[in-house]
C-alpha cells in the first residue's frame, strides 16, 4: 500500500462547506496545517515514532542566580541546524519554555510575548535545577508538590503535581520547528518517492518526518490569491497533552461550547481543528471551530482534582486539534505558520489559581468606568444629530435608562473617520453636549483603514510619517479596499505611529498636526474591522506577505495586529485630560492582553436563537480567556427579531458584562421604546434590573481587575470538583456575588431546568421561592421562565447590594441609597462585598475608594442574627495587584467622605427561621415587616420567609450592626 500517498489523499478530501465559509481556509486548504496534520497522522500510524529533537546535555547552562537554564537542541534529521532552548520558572511557579532556531538563514518572529505580557515576569531565585544524565528537573511549591522535568532524548517537558502528570510537551513527538532553508538546496535534496513506510523511514527519515513532498513550501494559492512565501516553510508544530484532564476550555474565539468538543480521533465532533486567525467572517456559523475576530491562545485543562493551563505566545495563523484518547485525558496539537515556541505552563492547581497566574502574565482586565457597565444603544446608523437627539428623547419619554449613544461609520464624511459629515451632523459638539447633559456619553467609531485621499489629514499625516503597512516587497504602501474605498492601513507596530496617533484624540488644536477639535472629552471610541478586515484581501484580510515595521511579514504577527489599535486609542483617550479619565474603547479583534485596553463584542451575530445561545457561551469563554468585558449584539446584528426574541435578547444582555444593542443598517429600527406592550414594559424592567445591579457588576469587575478571576464564572469555576457541572455553559455566576443566572435562549419557553451544584438553598431573586440543591452530584430544579421572567437566584450565604431608584442614566445614581438582600444560608449566615469609587478617574489607585464587607452571623440557637458592615480595604493592606492603592488607603479618604450621607434604605433578609421579636440598630427598634413564607425550616422548597427592614438609619460606607432577635 502507498501509505504516505494515501494519507495525503485522506487529508486533502474537501471538508463540508458551510454558508459563507468558502472565503476562509479549511485545514486541508492551508499548506502548513496539512503538513502538521499529516505529521500527526504518520506518528499515529507508526509504532516506532520517536521525536528527532533532543537536548545536548553538555550544552546546559544554568543561571547561578535564577531558576532558568539554556541548552542546545538538535534534530537528528538536520544535524547542521541549531536550536536553542530556554526554560525558566517564574516566582509564582509558571514554567516558560522557549525554543528558537539559532544562527539560521533568517530570524523567526519572537515578539508576540512582548505585546501580550504586561511585564517581563520575575524568575524565581529559590528554585534550583538538578541535572542528571537524562534530564534537568526542579521541585517546588509549598509542599514541594510540583516537579518539572525536561528530558533530553527525545526532548520532552513534563509538569507533575503530587507525582501525577499534568502537562506534557512533545510527549507524542509532534514537535517540529521547520528551519529556514534555501529553496534550491532543498530541491536538490528532494527525497525519492517510496511506497513502503518502513523503507521511507529507514532510507529517508526526513521524508518520514516531514512528508515526501514539499507541500506549499514556497508559494500557496487560495481562491484567486497567491501567497508568495519568500521565507519558505517555517511552521511550528507542538503537541501538548493533559493526561489526567478530561475537559479543556478557552482558546477564544470560536462559536462553540465551553468544554471544547474534539476535532480528531474516531469520535471527533468537528472535522477541522480550532483555528486562531483573526478574521471578519460574514454570517458566521453558530457551531464551528472556524476562526473569528480574535485569538487568545490560552487553554485550561480541568478535572475534579486539578486545573492547569497553557498559553502559547504565538501570533501567526494557528490550528489546534483536540482529541480524547481515553475518558479523562486530552491530547492537543498546535500548528502555527511561523514564530518561536514560547509556551507558558500554568500549574494551577485550581481555576482561580490559573486565572491569577495568567493575569500576572498578560494583565488583569482594566477597571472600566462605571457608566461603561450600563446600557449602550447602538445602530448602524443613527443618521444625524437630530436623530441622536430624538432617540435620546424617546428613551426618556419611555422611562428607559440608557448611558451611551453610539455612532457607526455613517457619521464620517466618505468614511474618513474623525471627519464629521456636516450635511447630517452639522453640530457634533453641541449634539455631544446634549447627550452629556445628564452624564451620558457618546461612542464614535474609528476604524484602522484610512481613505487614500489627500484631503484627509489623518491619512496624509500617516503617509508622510511613513507609518502605513507596506505591500509585499516592502517598497510601497499597501492598498486595499474597505468601507472608505481605496484605503491604506495604519502600521501600529511602527513606534513612529504611537505618539502621533494619541495626539489625534486631543480636543484642542495643536500647532503641528491635526487633532479632533470636533469632539469632547466624553467622546469614547469603537475600533472595528481591526483583524484587519480587507474586502478584497485573502480571507477578507491582509495578504500574508505584506510588510510591517522591522521587516516582519504580516503572517508573523497577524493575530496581534488588531490589539494595537485599541491599545493606542485608549492611551490617546487618557491623554486628553489631566488628570486622566478612564478610557472606553470597544474592539472587535483581540489577542492575549487585550483585556488591559477595554471591551470586546462577538461581532456580526445573526438574529437567531442559535446565535443568542452561542453568544452566551462565547462571552463565558472570553471570560475564561482573561477578557471579562465582553458581550454580543443585543437583538442580533443581522435580521429583524420578533418581540419575543428581542425581549429574550435583552435578558441575555442584562447579564452580559458588556451590554449593547446594535443592528445592521438594513434592519428595521428596534429601539426598545418601539416595542408594544407587554414587551416594552418587560424590557423597561430588565433595563432597570441592570441599573439596580450596577454595584454588583462594578464590585465583580473590581475583583477581576485585582485578581484576574473573571466576572462571569461558569460552574466548573465556582464548583471545581463537581463533575456534573464541568460542561455546563448556559448558566453561570456573576462574580463572587452569589447570583446565579440562566438566560433563556429558546423560543416559547415557560419553564427551564437549573442546575444547583451543592446542598445549599437558592432563592429566586424575584419571588423568593427557595430551591434546595443536593449534597452529592448536584440536582436540577424546574423553575418558571416565562417571557417576563429571568431565571435568577441568590445562593444562600450571599449578601447582594443594589440601588433600586429608577434613573435615566447611571451617573444620576451617584448618591442613591442601597438595598441589601441578605440571603441566609442553610446554616443561617451570609456575606457579601461592595466596592465603590468615583467610577471615572484613577483616584482609586491612590486609595480613594470604599470597600465594604457585609455579613450575617447567627448565634448557636439561631434566635439572634447579627447583620453588620465593616471596612474591608483597611483589612487588606497588601492585596496583590493594587497593593499600592490599599497601602495608601485611609477609611476617611476624600471619596469616602463624598458618600458619607449615602444610606442603606432597605435590608431584605431571606430565610429567617422564625418571626423576629425585635430588630434593632444601635439600641433603637427599627421599622420592619415579616412574611413567614412556606419553606420548611431547613429551607427546602417553598417560599422563603422575608424580613424587610425599612430605613435602618445606617450609612453604606459606615460600620454598623443590626440585631434581629426571634
Ligand atoms: C462591522 C461591525 O461588526 C458592525 O458592528 C458594524 O456595524 C459594521 N462593521 C459597520 O461599521
Short mmCIF file of C-alpha atoms in Angstrom, two decimals, residues 291-510:
data_model
loop_
_atom_site.label_atom_id
_atom_site.label_comp_id
_atom_site.label_asym_id
_atom_site.label_seq_id
_atom_site.Cartn_x
_atom_site.Cartn_y
_atom_site.Cartn_z
CA UNK A 291 -11.62 31.27 13.49
CA UNK A 292 -13.41 34.52 14.26
CA UNK A 293 -12.39 38.07 15.03
CA UNK A 294 -9.99 37.50 17.91
CA UNK A 295 -7.49 34.97 19.24
CA UNK A 296 -6.35 34.19 22.75
CA UNK A 297 -4.05 31.16 22.67
CA UNK A 298 -4.72 30.12 26.26
CA UNK A 299 -6.20 26.74 27.15
CA UNK A 300 -7.29 25.49 30.55
CA UNK A 301 -7.41 21.78 31.34
CA UNK A 302 -9.64 20.68 34.14
CA UNK A 303 -10.53 17.63 36.21
CA UNK A 304 -12.08 17.18 39.64
CA UNK A 305 -8.56 17.01 41.08
CA UNK A 306 -6.72 19.69 39.17
CA UNK A 307 -6.73 22.69 36.86
CA UNK A 308 -3.71 23.65 34.75
CA UNK A 309 -3.32 25.84 31.69
CA UNK A 310 -1.02 26.71 28.81
CA UNK A 311 -0.54 29.98 27.00
CA UNK A 312 1.33 29.87 23.71
CA UNK A 313 2.61 33.34 22.80
CA UNK A 314 2.45 32.86 19.06
CA UNK A 315 0.81 35.39 16.73
CA UNK A 316 0.62 33.61 13.38
CA UNK A 317 -2.22 31.52 11.97
CA UNK A 318 -2.61 28.60 14.41
CA UNK A 319 -4.68 25.42 14.23
CA UNK A 320 -5.37 23.35 17.33
CA UNK A 321 -6.55 19.76 17.29
CA UNK A 322 -8.23 18.35 20.38
CA UNK A 323 -8.64 14.61 20.95
CA UNK A 324 -9.75 12.49 23.85
CA UNK A 325 -7.80 9.23 23.59
CA UNK A 326 -9.45 7.97 26.77
CA UNK A 327 -12.02 9.41 29.17
CA UNK A 328 -10.26 11.81 31.49
CA UNK A 329 -7.33 12.53 29.15
CA UNK A 330 -6.94 15.20 26.47
CA UNK A 331 -4.42 15.45 23.66
CA UNK A 332 -3.90 18.70 21.79
CA UNK A 333 -1.77 19.53 18.79
CA UNK A 334 -0.91 23.14 17.95
CA UNK A 335 0.36 24.03 14.48
CA UNK A 336 1.38 27.63 13.74
CA UNK A 337 2.52 29.12 10.47
CA UNK A 338 5.56 30.90 11.93
CA UNK A 339 7.07 32.18 15.17
CA UNK A 340 9.05 30.68 18.01
CA UNK A 341 7.91 28.24 20.64
CA UNK A 342 7.08 30.41 23.67
CA UNK A 343 4.91 28.39 25.96
CA UNK A 344 3.82 29.26 29.48
CA UNK A 345 2.67 26.34 31.61
CA UNK A 346 0.44 27.42 34.48
CA UNK A 347 0.47 24.85 37.28
CA UNK A 348 -2.87 25.76 38.90
CA UNK A 349 -3.96 23.80 40.97
CA UNK A 350 -7.44 25.44 40.84
CA UNK A 351 -9.28 27.54 38.25
CA UNK A 352 -8.77 30.63 40.42
CA UNK A 353 -5.04 29.94 40.74
CA UNK A 354 -4.76 29.63 36.95
CA UNK A 355 -6.64 32.91 36.46
CA UNK A 356 -4.15 34.59 38.79
CA UNK A 357 -1.16 33.05 37.01
CA UNK A 358 -2.44 34.15 33.61
CA UNK A 359 -3.26 37.65 34.92
CA UNK A 360 0.27 38.04 36.23
CA UNK A 361 1.47 37.28 32.69
CA UNK A 362 -0.87 39.30 30.49
CA UNK A 363 -2.53 41.65 32.98
CA UNK A 364 -5.94 41.85 34.56
CA UNK A 365 -8.94 43.45 32.85
CA UNK A 366 -8.83 47.22 33.23
CA UNK A 367 -11.38 48.52 35.72
CA UNK A 368 -13.94 50.17 33.41
CA UNK A 369 -15.60 53.48 34.06
CA UNK A 370 -18.80 52.65 35.90
CA UNK A 371 -21.00 54.11 33.18
CA UNK A 372 -19.48 51.64 30.71
CA UNK A 373 -21.26 48.83 32.59
CA UNK A 374 -24.64 50.45 31.99
CA UNK A 375 -26.77 50.11 28.84
CA UNK A 376 -25.41 51.16 25.41
CA UNK A 377 -27.66 51.96 22.45
CA UNK A 378 -26.12 51.49 19.02
CA UNK A 379 -27.27 51.09 15.45
CA UNK A 380 -25.68 51.26 12.06
CA UNK A 381 -26.57 54.15 11.90
CA UNK A 382 -28.14 57.00 13.80
CA UNK A 383 -28.18 59.15 10.74
CA UNK A 384 -28.00 62.71 12.02
CA UNK A 385 -27.55 64.87 15.10
CA UNK A 386 -31.30 65.25 15.23
CA UNK A 387 -31.75 61.51 15.04
CA UNK A 388 -29.46 61.11 18.07
CA UNK A 389 -31.39 63.77 19.98
CA UNK A 390 -34.67 62.14 19.03
CA UNK A 391 -33.56 58.69 20.19
CA UNK A 392 -32.40 60.18 23.48
CA UNK A 393 -35.75 61.96 23.94
CA UNK A 394 -37.71 58.82 23.26
CA UNK A 395 -35.72 56.80 25.81
CA UNK A 396 -36.52 59.50 28.37
CA UNK A 397 -40.19 59.58 27.44
CA UNK A 398 -40.34 55.82 27.79
CA UNK A 399 -38.63 55.97 31.20
CA UNK A 400 -35.91 53.64 29.99
CA UNK A 401 -32.41 54.14 31.33
CA UNK A 402 -29.50 54.39 28.90
CA UNK A 403 -25.96 55.73 29.32
CA UNK A 404 -24.36 55.71 25.90
CA UNK A 405 -25.35 56.53 22.33
CA UNK A 406 -23.18 55.19 19.54
CA UNK A 407 -22.36 56.34 16.06
CA UNK A 408 -21.32 53.87 13.37
CA UNK A 409 -19.39 54.67 10.17
CA UNK A 410 -22.01 56.88 8.52
CA UNK A 411 -21.19 59.86 10.75
CA UNK A 412 -17.91 60.18 8.85
CA UNK A 413 -17.73 62.01 5.55
CA UNK A 414 -16.85 59.37 2.92
CA UNK A 415 -15.89 57.10 5.80
CA UNK A 416 -12.95 59.29 6.69
CA UNK A 417 -13.01 58.57 10.41
CA UNK A 418 -12.95 61.58 12.76
CA UNK A 419 -14.28 63.85 9.99
CA UNK A 420 -17.97 64.59 10.55
CA UNK A 421 -20.32 64.55 7.63
CA UNK A 422 -21.60 68.08 8.11
CA UNK A 423 -24.67 67.51 5.94
CA UNK A 424 -26.08 65.22 8.61
CA UNK A 425 -24.02 66.13 11.67
CA UNK A 426 -23.71 69.92 11.38
CA UNK A 427 -23.20 70.44 15.12
CA UNK A 428 -21.32 67.43 16.53
CA UNK A 429 -20.01 69.13 19.65
CA UNK A 430 -23.42 70.60 20.55
CA UNK A 431 -25.03 67.24 19.92
CA UNK A 432 -22.49 65.53 22.19
CA UNK A 433 -23.07 68.12 24.89
CA UNK A 434 -26.81 67.46 24.66
CA UNK A 435 -26.12 63.79 25.28
CA UNK A 436 -23.72 64.62 28.12
CA UNK A 437 -26.27 66.82 29.91
CA UNK A 438 -27.29 64.08 32.34
CA UNK A 439 -23.97 62.30 32.40
CA UNK A 440 -24.47 60.26 29.23
CA UNK A 441 -21.65 59.61 26.78
CA UNK A 442 -21.08 59.23 23.04
CA UNK A 443 -19.09 56.43 21.44
CA UNK A 444 -17.94 57.04 17.88
CA UNK A 445 -16.34 54.53 15.50
CA UNK A 446 -12.75 54.84 14.28
CA UNK A 447 -11.50 52.03 12.03
CA UNK A 448 -7.88 51.33 11.09
CA UNK A 449 -8.29 51.74 7.32
CA UNK A 450 -7.61 55.24 6.08
CA UNK A 451 -9.15 56.54 2.88
CA UNK A 452 -6.36 57.34 0.44
CA UNK A 453 -7.40 60.94 -0.14
CA UNK A 454 -5.14 63.96 0.05
CA UNK A 455 -7.90 65.96 1.68
CA UNK A 456 -7.97 63.50 4.60
CA UNK A 457 -5.47 64.84 7.12
CA UNK A 458 -5.20 61.60 9.10
CA UNK A 459 -4.22 59.61 6.01
CA UNK A 460 -1.91 62.34 4.78
CA UNK A 461 -0.06 62.62 8.08
CA UNK A 462 0.26 58.83 8.38
CA UNK A 463 1.60 58.58 4.85
CA UNK A 464 4.05 61.42 5.34
CA UNK A 465 5.30 59.88 8.57
CA UNK A 466 5.80 56.55 6.83
CA UNK A 467 3.66 54.66 9.33
CA UNK A 468 1.49 52.68 6.90
CA UNK A 469 1.72 48.95 6.22
CA UNK A 470 3.75 48.15 3.08
CA UNK A 471 2.79 45.69 0.40
CA UNK A 472 4.85 42.60 -0.38
CA UNK A 473 8.43 43.56 -1.12
CA UNK A 474 8.26 46.47 1.32
CA UNK A 475 8.55 49.31 -1.21
CA UNK A 476 5.06 50.76 -1.48
CA UNK A 477 2.24 51.45 0.92
CA UNK A 478 -0.23 48.59 0.88
CA UNK A 479 -3.51 49.44 -0.78
CA UNK A 480 -6.76 47.57 -0.24
CA UNK A 481 -10.49 48.01 -0.22
CA UNK A 482 -12.73 48.69 2.76
CA UNK A 483 -15.65 50.93 3.77
CA UNK A 484 -13.75 54.01 2.63
CA UNK A 485 -12.96 52.59 -0.82
CA UNK A 486 -9.28 52.50 -1.74
CA UNK A 487 -7.54 52.58 1.64
CA UNK A 488 -4.24 52.30 3.45
CA UNK A 489 -3.69 50.65 6.83
CA UNK A 490 -2.02 52.04 9.91
CA UNK A 491 1.03 50.04 10.99
CA UNK A 492 0.88 50.29 14.76
CA UNK A 493 3.98 48.09 15.03
CA UNK A 494 5.82 51.20 13.94
CA UNK A 495 6.80 53.20 17.07
CA UNK A 496 6.68 56.31 14.89
CA UNK A 497 2.88 56.00 14.87
CA UNK A 498 2.35 55.82 18.60
CA UNK A 499 2.63 59.35 19.95
CA UNK A 500 1.13 60.76 16.77
CA UNK A 501 -1.96 58.52 16.90
CA UNK A 502 -2.55 59.52 20.52
CA UNK A 503 -2.48 63.22 19.67
CA UNK A 504 -5.37 62.81 17.21
CA UNK A 505 -7.75 62.48 20.14
CA UNK A 506 -6.78 65.82 21.65
CA UNK A 507 -9.81 68.10 21.71
CA UNK A 508 -7.64 71.22 21.49
CA UNK A 509 -5.81 72.40 18.37
CA UNK A 510 -2.12 71.53 18.12
#
